[in-house]
PDB file of C-alpha atoms in Angstrom:
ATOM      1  CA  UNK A   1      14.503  -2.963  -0.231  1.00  0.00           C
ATOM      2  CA  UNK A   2      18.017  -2.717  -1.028  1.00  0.00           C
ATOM      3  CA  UNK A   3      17.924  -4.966  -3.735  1.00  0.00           C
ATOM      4  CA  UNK A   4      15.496  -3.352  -5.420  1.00  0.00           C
ATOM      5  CA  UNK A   5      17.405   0.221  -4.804  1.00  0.00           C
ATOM      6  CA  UNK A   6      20.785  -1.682  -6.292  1.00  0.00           C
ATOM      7  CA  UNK A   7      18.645  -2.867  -9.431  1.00  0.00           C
ATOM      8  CA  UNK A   8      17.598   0.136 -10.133  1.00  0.00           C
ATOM      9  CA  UNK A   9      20.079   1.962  -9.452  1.00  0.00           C
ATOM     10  CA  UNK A  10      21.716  -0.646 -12.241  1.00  0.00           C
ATOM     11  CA  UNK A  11      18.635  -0.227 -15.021  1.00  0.00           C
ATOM     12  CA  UNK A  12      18.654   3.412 -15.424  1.00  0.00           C
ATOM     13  CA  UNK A  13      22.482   3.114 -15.560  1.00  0.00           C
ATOM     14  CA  UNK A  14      22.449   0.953 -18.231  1.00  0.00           C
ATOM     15  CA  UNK A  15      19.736   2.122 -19.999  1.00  0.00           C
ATOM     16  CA  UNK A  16      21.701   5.733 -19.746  1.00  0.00           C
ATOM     17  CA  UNK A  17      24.415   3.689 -21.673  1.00  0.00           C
ATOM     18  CA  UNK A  18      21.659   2.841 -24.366  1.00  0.00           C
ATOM     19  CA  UNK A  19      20.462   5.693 -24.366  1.00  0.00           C
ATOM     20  CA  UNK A  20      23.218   8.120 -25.094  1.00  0.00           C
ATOM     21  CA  UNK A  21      24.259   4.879 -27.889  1.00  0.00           C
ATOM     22  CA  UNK A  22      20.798   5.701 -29.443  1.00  0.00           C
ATOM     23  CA  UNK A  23      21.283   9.226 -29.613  1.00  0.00           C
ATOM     24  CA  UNK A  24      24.936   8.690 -31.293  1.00  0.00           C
ATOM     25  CA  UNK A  25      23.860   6.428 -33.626  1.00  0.00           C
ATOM     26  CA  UNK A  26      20.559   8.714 -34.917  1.00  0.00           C
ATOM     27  CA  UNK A  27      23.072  11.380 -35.109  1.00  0.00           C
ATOM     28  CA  UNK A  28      25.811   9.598 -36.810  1.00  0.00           C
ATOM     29  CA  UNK A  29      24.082   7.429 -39.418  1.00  0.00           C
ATOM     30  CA  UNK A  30      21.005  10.463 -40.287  1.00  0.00           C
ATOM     31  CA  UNK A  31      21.135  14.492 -40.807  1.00  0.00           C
ATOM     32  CA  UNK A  32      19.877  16.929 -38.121  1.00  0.00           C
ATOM     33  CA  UNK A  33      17.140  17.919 -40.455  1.00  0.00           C
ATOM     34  CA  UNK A  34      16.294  14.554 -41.239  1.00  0.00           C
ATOM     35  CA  UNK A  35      15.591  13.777 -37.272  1.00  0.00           C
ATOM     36  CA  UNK A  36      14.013  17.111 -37.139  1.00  0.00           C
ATOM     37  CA  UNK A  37      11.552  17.009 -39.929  1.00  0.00           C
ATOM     38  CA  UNK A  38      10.746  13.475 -38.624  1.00  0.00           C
ATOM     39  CA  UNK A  39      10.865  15.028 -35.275  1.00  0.00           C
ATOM     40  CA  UNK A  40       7.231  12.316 -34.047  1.00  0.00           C
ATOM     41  CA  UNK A  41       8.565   9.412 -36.051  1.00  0.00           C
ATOM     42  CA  UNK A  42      12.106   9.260 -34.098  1.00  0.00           C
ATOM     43  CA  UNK A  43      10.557  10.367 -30.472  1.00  0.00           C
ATOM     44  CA  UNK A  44       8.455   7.223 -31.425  1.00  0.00           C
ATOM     45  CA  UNK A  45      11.607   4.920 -32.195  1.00  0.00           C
ATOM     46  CA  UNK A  46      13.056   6.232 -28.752  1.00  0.00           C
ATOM     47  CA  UNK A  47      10.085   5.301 -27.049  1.00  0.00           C
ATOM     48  CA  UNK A  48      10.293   1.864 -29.409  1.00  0.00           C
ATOM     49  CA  UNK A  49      14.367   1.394 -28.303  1.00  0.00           C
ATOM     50  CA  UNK A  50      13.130   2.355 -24.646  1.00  0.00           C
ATOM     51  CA  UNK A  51      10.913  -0.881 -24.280  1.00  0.00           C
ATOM     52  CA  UNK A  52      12.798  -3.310 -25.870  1.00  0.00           C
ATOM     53  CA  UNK A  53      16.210  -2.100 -24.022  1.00  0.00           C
ATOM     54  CA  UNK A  54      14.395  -2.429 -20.595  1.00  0.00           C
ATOM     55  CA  UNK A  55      13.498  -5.933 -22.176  1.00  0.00           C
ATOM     56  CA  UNK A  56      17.696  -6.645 -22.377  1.00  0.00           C
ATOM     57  CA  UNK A  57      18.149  -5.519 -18.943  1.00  0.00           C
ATOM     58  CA  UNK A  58      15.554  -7.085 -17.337  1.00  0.00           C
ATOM     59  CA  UNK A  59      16.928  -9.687 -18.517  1.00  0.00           C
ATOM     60  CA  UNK A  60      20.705  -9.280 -17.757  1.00  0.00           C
ATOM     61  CA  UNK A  61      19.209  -8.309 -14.099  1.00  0.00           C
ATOM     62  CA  UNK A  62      17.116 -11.534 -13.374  1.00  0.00           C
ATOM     63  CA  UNK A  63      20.234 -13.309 -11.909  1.00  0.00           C
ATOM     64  CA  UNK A  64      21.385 -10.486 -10.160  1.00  0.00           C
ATOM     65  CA  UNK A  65      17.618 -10.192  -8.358  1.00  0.00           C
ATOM     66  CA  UNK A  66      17.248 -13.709  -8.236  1.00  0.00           C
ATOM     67  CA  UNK A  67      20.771 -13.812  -6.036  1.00  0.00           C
ATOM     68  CA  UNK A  68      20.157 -11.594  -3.880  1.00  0.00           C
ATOM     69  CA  UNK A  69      17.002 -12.421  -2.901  1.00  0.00           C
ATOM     70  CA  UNK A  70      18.281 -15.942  -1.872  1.00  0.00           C
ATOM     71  CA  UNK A  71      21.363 -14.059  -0.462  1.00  0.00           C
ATOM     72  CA  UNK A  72      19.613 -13.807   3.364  1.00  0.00           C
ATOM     73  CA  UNK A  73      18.984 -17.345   2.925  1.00  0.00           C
ATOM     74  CA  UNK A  74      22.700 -18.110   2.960  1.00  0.00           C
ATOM     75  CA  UNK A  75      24.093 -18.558   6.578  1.00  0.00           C
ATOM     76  CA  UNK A  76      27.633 -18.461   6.277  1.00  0.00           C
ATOM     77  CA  UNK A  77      28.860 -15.171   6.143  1.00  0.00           C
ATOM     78  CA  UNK A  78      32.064 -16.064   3.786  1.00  0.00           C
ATOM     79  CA  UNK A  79      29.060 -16.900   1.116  1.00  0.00           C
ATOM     80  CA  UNK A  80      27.510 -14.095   1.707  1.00  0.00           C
ATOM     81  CA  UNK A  81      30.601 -11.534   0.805  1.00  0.00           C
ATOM     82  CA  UNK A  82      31.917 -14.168  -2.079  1.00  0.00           C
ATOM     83  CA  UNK A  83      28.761 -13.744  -3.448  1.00  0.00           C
ATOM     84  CA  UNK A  84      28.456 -10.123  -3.073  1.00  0.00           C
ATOM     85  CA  UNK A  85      31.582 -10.160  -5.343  1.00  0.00           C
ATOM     86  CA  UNK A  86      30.231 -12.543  -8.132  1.00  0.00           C
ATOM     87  CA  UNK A  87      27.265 -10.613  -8.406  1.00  0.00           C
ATOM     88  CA  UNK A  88      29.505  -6.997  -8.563  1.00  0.00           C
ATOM     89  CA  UNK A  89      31.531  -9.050 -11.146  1.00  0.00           C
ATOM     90  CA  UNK A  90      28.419 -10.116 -13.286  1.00  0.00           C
ATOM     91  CA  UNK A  91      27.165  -6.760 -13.462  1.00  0.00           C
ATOM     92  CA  UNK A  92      30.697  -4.943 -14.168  1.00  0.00           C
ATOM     93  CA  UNK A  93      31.175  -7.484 -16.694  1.00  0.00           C
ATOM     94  CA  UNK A  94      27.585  -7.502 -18.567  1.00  0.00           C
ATOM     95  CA  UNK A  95      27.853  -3.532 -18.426  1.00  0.00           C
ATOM     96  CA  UNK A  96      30.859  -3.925 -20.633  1.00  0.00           C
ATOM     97  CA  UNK A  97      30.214  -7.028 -22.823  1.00  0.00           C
ATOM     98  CA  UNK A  98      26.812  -4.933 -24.309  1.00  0.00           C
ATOM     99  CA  UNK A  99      28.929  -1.096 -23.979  1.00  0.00           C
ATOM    100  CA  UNK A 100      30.988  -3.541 -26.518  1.00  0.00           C
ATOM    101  CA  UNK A 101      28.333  -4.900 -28.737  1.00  0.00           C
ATOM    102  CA  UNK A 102      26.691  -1.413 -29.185  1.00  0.00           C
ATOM    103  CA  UNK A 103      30.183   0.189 -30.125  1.00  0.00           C
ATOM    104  CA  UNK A 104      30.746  -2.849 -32.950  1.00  0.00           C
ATOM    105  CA  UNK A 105      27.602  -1.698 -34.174  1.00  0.00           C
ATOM    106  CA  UNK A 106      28.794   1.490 -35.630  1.00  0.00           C
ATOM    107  CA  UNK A 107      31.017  -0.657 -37.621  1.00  0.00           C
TER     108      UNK A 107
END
């Protein structure tokens, strides 16, 4: 159960990352009366940029799920703390390798 709290905890995180991204780039690159004559096109692009970011974090979250399921299965309790730290790393990491990619995309 507290896997599946952590990892979710994790998607809407990132996907508030992608999010407010979105938002900044439909504001940067178009006009405010663009996006609000188009007001049904760009609420369906959201939706669109929705599904296909909780696509990139499922899969950036697969190892992370997949480790600590098989984290109870680990007996020694020095594994179980190391890995604890690989997996905060991973995530910490991930979060800002694509916060990175998504900011070099306003180049």
């Amino acid at each position: 159960m507290l896997t599946l709290l952590r990892s979710l905890k994790i998607y809407f995180l990132i996907l508030f990352i992608f999010f407010i991204y979105r938002v900044s780039f439909a504001t940067y690159f178009s006009s405010i009366n663009f996006l609000q004559e188009n007001f049904y096109q760009t609420v369906k692009a959201f939706f669109f940029g929705w599904r296909y970011d909780t696509i990139v974090i499922c899969y950036l979250l697969a190892p992370f799920i997949l480790l600590n399921i098989l984290k109870p299965i680990l007996l020694i309790d020095f594994f179980k703390k190391s890995l604890d730290r690989l997996l905060f790393l991973y995530i910490f990491l991930m979060t800002i390798l694509v916060t990175l990619i998504l900011v070099g995309d306003f180049g």
